[in-house]
Amino acid sequence: MKECTTDITILNGSAAYNDGRQYLDFAQITCYPGYRLNGTGNNNNVSESVQCLETGNWGIPRGCVRKGKLQNQVYKQILKVKHTGDWREPRGCVKKVCAKGATVENGNVSYKDVNEYLDFAQVTCFTGYKINGTGDNNNVSESLQCLHTGNWQTSQGCVKKECALSIDVENGSPSYNNGVEYLDYAEITCSMGYRIGGRGDNNNVSERLQCLDSGRWEIPKGCVKKGK
């Protein structure tokens, strides 16, 4: 009885011979993480069997390619042995591909034309927003990596910038009852005997300052002594 003694070489995959190497035995082809069997169109198809043929050669495997825009699992492939006793040539393994489907609330995601295993997509927050959890108003972008599963890393997301509780007005005081996030307002109230500067109206003793997209408050006009 003929045997398939030659090992199978597969790009981006490996072969196991647990069933044996004799005629009609099977070798098992398994793609590396991030890869699937070529020609199947199924990211979950990561292995195949290749049979030992009567010639002593293995059947030709389909090989491994990068995963596409599907929910990805581990791939493997079995190589059959040809009637010659040789294994079929394996199709090889290629990197998985992450789909251009990641979404981030209050932000945009930009991709390369093809996004393979270990590649990065870029998240950029909208104006007035920052990356969640950083505490830094200047941190408005992050990178997401394409994982071995064929899925993107989870984004931290984008949240509104916050303005500090630090408005300093001579002869007046601020209140932050409306909130301190982007587009919220702080209220400036002048002390008794003072009015808002620049208006010439003694009854105008308060003003509103908006939290800007920079994470800073508008500049107050200040409080000046009332006139006659």
PDB file of C-alpha atoms in Angstrom:
ATOM      1  CA  MET A   1       0.000   0.000   0.000  1.00  0.00           C
ATOM      2  CA  LYS A   2       1.408   3.372  -1.016  1.00  0.00           C
ATOM      3  CA  GLU A   3       2.151   6.075   1.522  1.00  0.00           C
ATOM      4  CA  CYS A   4       2.304   9.849   1.218  1.00  0.00           C
ATOM      5  CA  THR A   5       5.622  10.543   2.885  1.00  0.00           C
ATOM      6  CA  THR A   6       6.079  14.144   1.747  1.00  0.00           C
ATOM      7  CA  ASP A   7       4.905  16.866   4.120  1.00  0.00           C
ATOM      8  CA  ILE A   8       2.410  19.409   2.827  1.00  0.00           C
ATOM      9  CA  THR A   9       3.621  23.012   2.671  1.00  0.00           C
ATOM     10  CA  ILE A  10       0.908  25.662   3.093  1.00  0.00           C
ATOM     11  CA  LEU A  11       1.286  29.427   3.166  1.00  0.00           C
ATOM     12  CA  ASN A  12      -0.563  30.886   6.183  1.00  0.00           C
ATOM     13  CA  GLY A  13      -1.628  27.441   7.424  1.00  0.00           C
ATOM     14  CA  SER A  14      -0.429  24.128   8.849  1.00  0.00           C
ATOM     15  CA  ALA A  15      -0.980  20.418   8.128  1.00  0.00           C
ATOM     16  CA  ALA A  16      -1.596  17.555  10.597  1.00  0.00           C
ATOM     17  CA  TYR A  17      -1.350  13.832   9.773  1.00  0.00           C
ATOM     18  CA  ASN A  18      -3.213  12.274  12.709  1.00  0.00           C
ATOM     19  CA  ASP A  19      -5.184   9.971  10.386  1.00  0.00           C
ATOM     20  CA  GLY A  20      -2.003   8.536   8.901  1.00  0.00           C
ATOM     21  CA  ARG A  21      -0.135   8.772   5.591  1.00  0.00           C
ATOM     22  CA  GLN A  22      -1.329   5.674   3.748  1.00  0.00           C
ATOM     23  CA  TYR A  23      -3.472   5.555   0.617  1.00  0.00           C
ATOM     24  CA  LEU A  24      -6.958   7.032   1.306  1.00  0.00           C
ATOM     25  CA  ASP A  25      -5.863   8.520   4.652  1.00  0.00           C
ATOM     26  CA  PHE A  26      -6.499  12.221   5.227  1.00  0.00           C
ATOM     27  CA  ALA A  27      -4.296  15.115   6.265  1.00  0.00           C
ATOM     28  CA  GLN A  28      -5.905  18.074   8.009  1.00  0.00           C
ATOM     29  CA  ILE A  29      -5.174  21.629   6.843  1.00  0.00           C
ATOM     30  CA  THR A  30      -5.866  24.456   9.341  1.00  0.00           C
ATOM     31  CA  CYS A  31      -5.510  28.136   8.464  1.00  0.00           C
ATOM     32  CA  TYR A  32      -3.807  30.528  10.861  1.00  0.00           C
ATOM     33  CA  PRO A  33      -5.908  33.069  12.840  1.00  0.00           C
ATOM     34  CA  GLY A  34      -7.225  35.752  10.488  1.00  0.00           C
ATOM     35  CA  TYR A  35      -7.309  33.417   7.467  1.00  0.00           C
ATOM     36  CA  ARG A  36      -9.894  31.154   5.811  1.00  0.00           C
ATOM     37  CA  LEU A  37      -9.969  28.567   3.028  1.00  0.00           C
ATOM     38  CA  ASN A  38      -9.595  29.963  -0.448  1.00  0.00           C
ATOM     39  CA  GLY A  39     -12.598  29.892  -2.766  1.00  0.00           C
ATOM     40  CA  THR A  40     -15.251  29.221  -0.126  1.00  0.00           C
ATOM     41  CA  GLY A  41     -16.494  32.775   0.527  1.00  0.00           C
ATOM     42  CA  ASN A  42     -17.090  31.715   4.128  1.00  0.00           C
ATOM     43  CA  ASN A  43     -14.981  33.248   6.905  1.00  0.00           C
ATOM     44  CA  ASN A  44     -15.910  30.348   9.195  1.00  0.00           C
ATOM     45  CA  ASN A  45     -14.411  27.779   6.818  1.00  0.00           C
ATOM     46  CA  VAL A  46     -10.848  27.500   8.115  1.00  0.00           C
ATOM     47  CA  SER A  47      -9.960  23.824   7.544  1.00  0.00           C
ATOM     48  CA  GLU A  48     -10.148  21.052   4.963  1.00  0.00           C
ATOM     49  CA  SER A  49      -9.039  17.440   4.520  1.00  0.00           C
ATOM     50  CA  VAL A  50      -6.613  16.346   1.808  1.00  0.00           C
ATOM     51  CA  GLN A  51      -6.490  12.653   0.910  1.00  0.00           C
ATOM     52  CA  CYS A  52      -3.460  10.484   0.199  1.00  0.00           C
ATOM     53  CA  LEU A  53      -3.796   9.305  -3.409  1.00  0.00           C
ATOM     54  CA  GLU A  54      -2.796   5.972  -4.949  1.00  0.00           C
ATOM     55  CA  THR A  55       0.224   7.676  -6.513  1.00  0.00           C
ATOM     56  CA  GLY A  56       1.705   8.363  -3.082  1.00  0.00           C
ATOM     57  CA  ASN A  57       0.971  12.080  -3.377  1.00  0.00           C
ATOM     58  CA  TRP A  58      -1.419  14.218  -1.392  1.00  0.00           C
ATOM     59  CA  GLY A  59      -4.415  15.874  -3.018  1.00  0.00           C
ATOM     60  CA  ILE A  60      -4.080  19.614  -3.722  1.00  0.00           C
ATOM     61  CA  PRO A  61      -5.529  21.819  -0.955  1.00  0.00           C
ATOM     62  CA  ARG A  62      -7.415  25.003  -1.720  1.00  0.00           C
ATOM     63  CA  GLY A  63      -5.090  27.106   0.460  1.00  0.00           C
ATOM     64  CA  CYS A  64      -5.765  29.897   2.964  1.00  0.00           C
ATOM     65  CA  VAL A  65      -6.580  33.532   2.233  1.00  0.00           C
ATOM     66  CA  ARG A  66      -7.425  36.525   4.350  1.00  0.00           C
ATOM     67  CA  LYS A  67     -10.904  36.590   5.784  1.00  0.00           C
ATOM     68  CA  GLY A  68     -13.415  38.867   4.129  1.00  0.00           C
ATOM     69  CA  LYS A  69     -16.418  40.897   5.306  1.00  0.00           C
ATOM     70  CA  LEU A  70     -18.007  38.134   7.362  1.00  0.00           C
ATOM     71  CA  GLN A  71     -18.200  37.101  11.001  1.00  0.00           C
ATOM     72  CA  ASN A  72     -14.929  35.261  11.354  1.00  0.00           C
ATOM     73  CA  GLN A  73     -14.030  32.062  13.131  1.00  0.00           C
ATOM     74  CA  VAL A  74     -10.935  29.829  13.017  1.00  0.00           C
ATOM     75  CA  TYR A  75     -10.413  28.316   9.610  1.00  0.00           C
ATOM     76  CA  LYS A  76      -9.072  24.930   8.627  1.00  0.00           C
ATOM     77  CA  GLN A  77      -8.974  22.766   5.530  1.00  0.00           C
ATOM     78  CA  ILE A  78      -8.527  19.050   4.797  1.00  0.00           C
ATOM     79  CA  LEU A  79      -6.282  17.895   1.960  1.00  0.00           C
ATOM     80  CA  LYS A  80      -7.134  14.690   0.141  1.00  0.00           C
ATOM     81  CA  VAL A  81      -4.522  12.361  -1.260  1.00  0.00           C
ATOM     82  CA  LYS A  82      -4.553  12.091  -5.037  1.00  0.00           C
ATOM     83  CA  HIS A  83      -4.759   8.763  -6.848  1.00  0.00           C
ATOM     84  CA  THR A  84      -1.008   9.239  -7.314  1.00  0.00           C
ATOM     85  CA  GLY A  85      -0.482   8.971  -3.555  1.00  0.00           C
ATOM     86  CA  ASP A  86       0.465  12.651  -3.256  1.00  0.00           C
ATOM     87  CA  TRP A  87      -1.391  15.274  -1.299  1.00  0.00           C
ATOM     88  CA  ARG A  88      -3.225  17.883  -3.232  1.00  0.00           C
ATOM     89  CA  GLU A  89      -1.426  21.218  -3.228  1.00  0.00           C
ATOM     90  CA  PRO A  90      -2.808  23.392  -0.380  1.00  0.00           C
ATOM     91  CA  ARG A  91      -4.501  26.663  -1.205  1.00  0.00           C
ATOM     92  CA  GLY A  92      -2.502  28.415   1.498  1.00  0.00           C
ATOM     93  CA  CYS A  93      -3.572  30.821   4.239  1.00  0.00           C
ATOM     94  CA  VAL A  94      -3.938  34.583   3.997  1.00  0.00           C
ATOM     95  CA  LYS A  95      -4.741  37.327   6.493  1.00  0.00           C
ATOM     96  CA  LYS A  96      -8.327  37.947   7.561  1.00  0.00           C
ATOM     97  CA  VAL A  97     -10.023  41.165   6.451  1.00  0.00           C
ATOM     98  CA  CYS A  98     -12.085  43.469   8.695  1.00  0.00           C
ATOM     99  CA  ALA A  99     -15.180  45.014   7.129  1.00  0.00           C
ATOM    100  CA  LYS A 100     -15.645  48.783   6.808  1.00  0.00           C
ATOM    101  CA  GLY A 101     -18.612  48.625   9.143  1.00  0.00           C
ATOM    102  CA  ALA A 102     -17.418  50.028  12.471  1.00  0.00           C
ATOM    103  CA  THR A 103     -19.514  52.966  13.708  1.00  0.00           C
ATOM    104  CA  VAL A 104     -18.750  55.451  16.480  1.00  0.00           C
ATOM    105  CA  GLU A 105     -21.413  57.739  17.940  1.00  0.00           C
ATOM    106  CA  ASN A 106     -20.383  61.389  17.592  1.00  0.00           C
ATOM    107  CA  GLY A 107     -17.388  60.476  15.438  1.00  0.00           C
ATOM    108  CA  ASN A 108     -16.216  59.274  12.022  1.00  0.00           C
ATOM    109  CA  VAL A 109     -14.169  56.180  11.125  1.00  0.00           C
ATOM    110  CA  SER A 110     -11.720  56.217   8.202  1.00  0.00           C
ATOM    111  CA  TYR A 111     -10.289  53.056   6.630  1.00  0.00           C
ATOM    112  CA  LYS A 112      -7.703  51.906   4.143  1.00  0.00           C
ATOM    113  CA  ASP A 113      -8.985  50.463   0.858  1.00  0.00           C
ATOM    114  CA  VAL A 114      -8.344  46.945   2.240  1.00  0.00           C
ATOM    115  CA  ASN A 115      -8.241  46.380   6.007  1.00  0.00           C
ATOM    116  CA  GLU A 116      -6.365  43.222   6.897  1.00  0.00           C
ATOM    117  CA  TYR A 117      -5.398  41.582  10.173  1.00  0.00           C
ATOM    118  CA  LEU A 118      -3.237  44.001  12.263  1.00  0.00           C
ATOM    119  CA  ASP A 119      -4.149  47.033  10.110  1.00  0.00           C
ATOM    120  CA  PHE A 120      -5.619  50.157  11.743  1.00  0.00           C
ATOM    121  CA  ALA A 121      -8.712  52.319  11.211  1.00  0.00           C
ATOM    122  CA  GLN A 122      -8.801  55.904  12.493  1.00  0.00           C
ATOM    123  CA  VAL A 123     -11.590  57.324  14.681  1.00  0.00           C
ATOM    124  CA  THR A 124     -12.007  61.122  14.690  1.00  0.00           C
ATOM    125  CA  CYS A 125     -14.533  62.772  17.017  1.00  0.00           C
ATOM    126  CA  PHE A 126     -16.903  65.474  15.811  1.00  0.00           C
ATOM    127  CA  THR A 127     -16.246  69.126  16.669  1.00  0.00           C
ATOM    128  CA  GLY A 128     -16.795  69.697  20.394  1.00  0.00           C
ATOM    129  CA  TYR A 129     -16.233  66.030  21.264  1.00  0.00           C
ATOM    130  CA  LYS A 130     -13.274  64.065  22.653  1.00  0.00           C
ATOM    131  CA  ILE A 131     -12.327  60.415  23.140  1.00  0.00           C
ATOM    132  CA  ASN A 132     -14.215  58.975  26.105  1.00  0.00           C
ATOM    133  CA  GLY A 133     -12.321  58.162  29.294  1.00  0.00           C
ATOM    134  CA  THR A 134      -9.228  60.247  28.596  1.00  0.00           C
ATOM    135  CA  GLY A 135     -10.038  63.444  30.517  1.00  0.00           C
ATOM    136  CA  ASP A 136      -8.144  65.375  27.841  1.00  0.00           C
ATOM    137  CA  ASN A 137     -10.083  67.782  25.610  1.00  0.00           C
ATOM    138  CA  ASN A 138      -7.257  67.656  23.065  1.00  0.00           C
ATOM    139  CA  ASN A 139      -7.585  63.884  22.604  1.00  0.00           C
ATOM    140  CA  VAL A 140     -10.038  63.737  19.706  1.00  0.00           C
ATOM    141  CA  SER A 141      -8.875  60.643  17.801  1.00  0.00           C
ATOM    142  CA  GLU A 142      -7.919  57.006  18.343  1.00  0.00           C
ATOM    143  CA  SER A 143      -6.767  53.994  16.296  1.00  0.00           C
ATOM    144  CA  LEU A 144      -8.693  50.706  16.082  1.00  0.00           C
ATOM    145  CA  GLN A 145      -6.841  47.523  15.099  1.00  0.00           C
ATOM    146  CA  CYS A 146      -8.193  44.719  12.919  1.00  0.00           C
ATOM    147  CA  LEU A 147      -8.097  41.665  15.219  1.00  0.00           C
ATOM    148  CA  HIS A 148      -7.388  38.003  14.440  1.00  0.00           C
ATOM    149  CA  THR A 149     -11.152  37.371  14.646  1.00  0.00           C
ATOM    150  CA  GLY A 150     -11.743  39.590  11.608  1.00  0.00           C
ATOM    151  CA  ASN A 151     -13.453  42.192  13.817  1.00  0.00           C
ATOM    152  CA  TRP A 152     -12.298  45.669  14.833  1.00  0.00           C
ATOM    153  CA  GLN A 153     -11.235  46.628  18.328  1.00  0.00           C
ATOM    154  CA  THR A 154     -14.036  48.292  20.307  1.00  0.00           C
ATOM    155  CA  SER A 155     -13.849  52.075  20.227  1.00  0.00           C
ATOM    156  CA  GLN A 156     -13.888  54.047  23.477  1.00  0.00           C
ATOM    157  CA  GLY A 157     -16.366  56.357  21.772  1.00  0.00           C
ATOM    158  CA  CYS A 158     -16.665  60.148  21.639  1.00  0.00           C
ATOM    159  CA  VAL A 159     -18.254  62.335  24.337  1.00  0.00           C
ATOM    160  CA  LYS A 160     -18.768  66.081  24.712  1.00  0.00           C
ATOM    161  CA  LYS A 161     -15.804  68.136  25.864  1.00  0.00           C
ATOM    162  CA  GLU A 162     -16.097  69.694  29.326  1.00  0.00           C
ATOM    163  CA  CYS A 163     -15.242  73.231  30.382  1.00  0.00           C
ATOM    164  CA  ALA A 164     -13.532  73.643  33.745  1.00  0.00           C
ATOM    165  CA  LEU A 165     -15.198  75.224  36.786  1.00  0.00           C
ATOM    166  CA  SER A 166     -12.695  78.049  36.575  1.00  0.00           C
ATOM    167  CA  ILE A 167     -14.376  81.251  35.384  1.00  0.00           C
ATOM    168  CA  ASP A 168     -12.853  84.173  37.291  1.00  0.00           C
ATOM    169  CA  VAL A 169     -14.810  87.438  37.190  1.00  0.00           C
ATOM    170  CA  GLU A 170     -13.816  90.409  39.326  1.00  0.00           C
ATOM    171  CA  ASN A 171     -16.834  91.843  41.150  1.00  0.00           C
ATOM    172  CA  GLY A 172     -18.999  88.938  40.011  1.00  0.00           C
ATOM    173  CA  SER A 173     -19.558  85.219  40.465  1.00  0.00           C
ATOM    174  CA  PRO A 174     -20.269  82.296  38.093  1.00  0.00           C
ATOM    175  CA  SER A 175     -22.831  79.515  38.406  1.00  0.00           C
ATOM    176  CA  TYR A 176     -22.829  76.279  36.430  1.00  0.00           C
ATOM    177  CA  ASN A 177     -26.388  75.052  36.948  1.00  0.00           C
ATOM    178  CA  ASN A 178     -26.886  74.428  33.218  1.00  0.00           C
ATOM    179  CA  GLY A 179     -23.888  72.070  33.043  1.00  0.00           C
ATOM    180  CA  VAL A 180     -20.276  72.321  31.912  1.00  0.00           C
ATOM    181  CA  GLU A 181     -20.267  70.327  28.653  1.00  0.00           C
ATOM    182  CA  TYR A 182     -19.913  71.578  25.097  1.00  0.00           C
ATOM    183  CA  LEU A 183     -22.763  74.039  24.259  1.00  0.00           C
ATOM    184  CA  ASP A 184     -23.837  74.341  27.922  1.00  0.00           C
ATOM    185  CA  TYR A 185     -23.994  77.807  29.540  1.00  0.00           C
ATOM    186  CA  ALA A 186     -22.536  79.299  32.694  1.00  0.00           C
ATOM    187  CA  GLU A 187     -24.225  82.312  34.294  1.00  0.00           C
ATOM    188  CA  ILE A 188     -22.232  85.345  35.460  1.00  0.00           C
ATOM    189  CA  THR A 189     -23.912  87.567  38.075  1.00  0.00           C
ATOM    190  CA  CYS A 190     -22.323  90.862  39.068  1.00  0.00           C
ATOM    191  CA  SER A 191     -21.978  91.865  42.697  1.00  0.00           C
ATOM    192  CA  MET A 192     -24.305  94.515  44.141  1.00  0.00           C
ATOM    193  CA  GLY A 193     -23.502  97.940  42.678  1.00  0.00           C
ATOM    194  CA  TYR A 194     -21.962  96.466  39.527  1.00  0.00           C
ATOM    195  CA  ARG A 195     -23.218  95.770  36.011  1.00  0.00           C
ATOM    196  CA  ILE A 196     -21.983  93.914  32.930  1.00  0.00           C
ATOM    197  CA  GLY A 197     -19.208  95.868  31.268  1.00  0.00           C
ATOM    198  CA  GLY A 198     -19.536  97.553  27.890  1.00  0.00           C
ATOM    199  CA  ARG A 199     -23.310  97.951  27.742  1.00  0.00           C
ATOM    200  CA  GLY A 200     -24.012 101.121  29.754  1.00  0.00           C
ATOM    201  CA  ASP A 201     -27.158  99.603  31.251  1.00  0.00           C
ATOM    202  CA  ASN A 202     -27.281  99.568  35.049  1.00  0.00           C
ATOM    203  CA  ASN A 203     -29.997  96.921  34.972  1.00  0.00           C
ATOM    204  CA  ASN A 204     -27.816  94.515  33.018  1.00  0.00           C
ATOM    205  CA  VAL A 205     -26.164  92.634  35.857  1.00  0.00           C
ATOM    206  CA  SER A 206     -25.750  89.139  34.372  1.00  0.00           C
ATOM    207  CA  GLU A 207     -24.555  87.379  31.219  1.00  0.00           C
ATOM    208  CA  ARG A 208     -24.334  83.859  29.854  1.00  0.00           C
ATOM    209  CA  LEU A 209     -21.081  82.243  28.688  1.00  0.00           C
ATOM    210  CA  GLN A 210     -21.141  79.202  26.418  1.00  0.00           C
ATOM    211  CA  CYS A 211     -18.801  76.209  26.657  1.00  0.00           C
ATOM    212  CA  LEU A 212     -17.045  76.238  23.263  1.00  0.00           C
ATOM    213  CA  ASP A 213     -15.865  73.368  21.050  1.00  0.00           C
ATOM    214  CA  SER A 214     -12.339  74.016  22.345  1.00  0.00           C
ATOM    215  CA  GLY A 215     -13.392  72.982  25.857  1.00  0.00           C
ATOM    216  CA  ARG A 216     -13.092  76.599  27.089  1.00  0.00           C
ATOM    217  CA  TRP A 217     -15.684  79.138  28.158  1.00  0.00           C
ATOM    218  CA  GLU A 218     -16.453  82.276  26.201  1.00  0.00           C
ATOM    219  CA  ILE A 219     -14.578  85.300  27.569  1.00  0.00           C
ATOM    220  CA  PRO A 220     -16.762  87.279  30.000  1.00  0.00           C
ATOM    221  CA  LYS A 221     -17.238  91.020  29.558  1.00  0.00           C
ATOM    222  CA  GLY A 222     -16.672  91.464  33.273  1.00  0.00           C
ATOM    223  CA  CYS A 223     -18.450  93.573  35.865  1.00  0.00           C
ATOM    224  CA  VAL A 224     -17.965  97.319  36.317  1.00  0.00           C
ATOM    225  CA  LYS A 225     -19.422  99.862  38.739  1.00  0.00           C
ATOM    226  CA  LYS A 226     -22.850 101.123  37.878  1.00  0.00           C
ATOM    227  CA  GLY A 227     -23.020 104.684  36.628  1.00  0.00           C
ATOM    228  CA  LYS A 228     -25.473 107.403  37.374  1.00  0.00           C
TER     229      LYS A 228
END
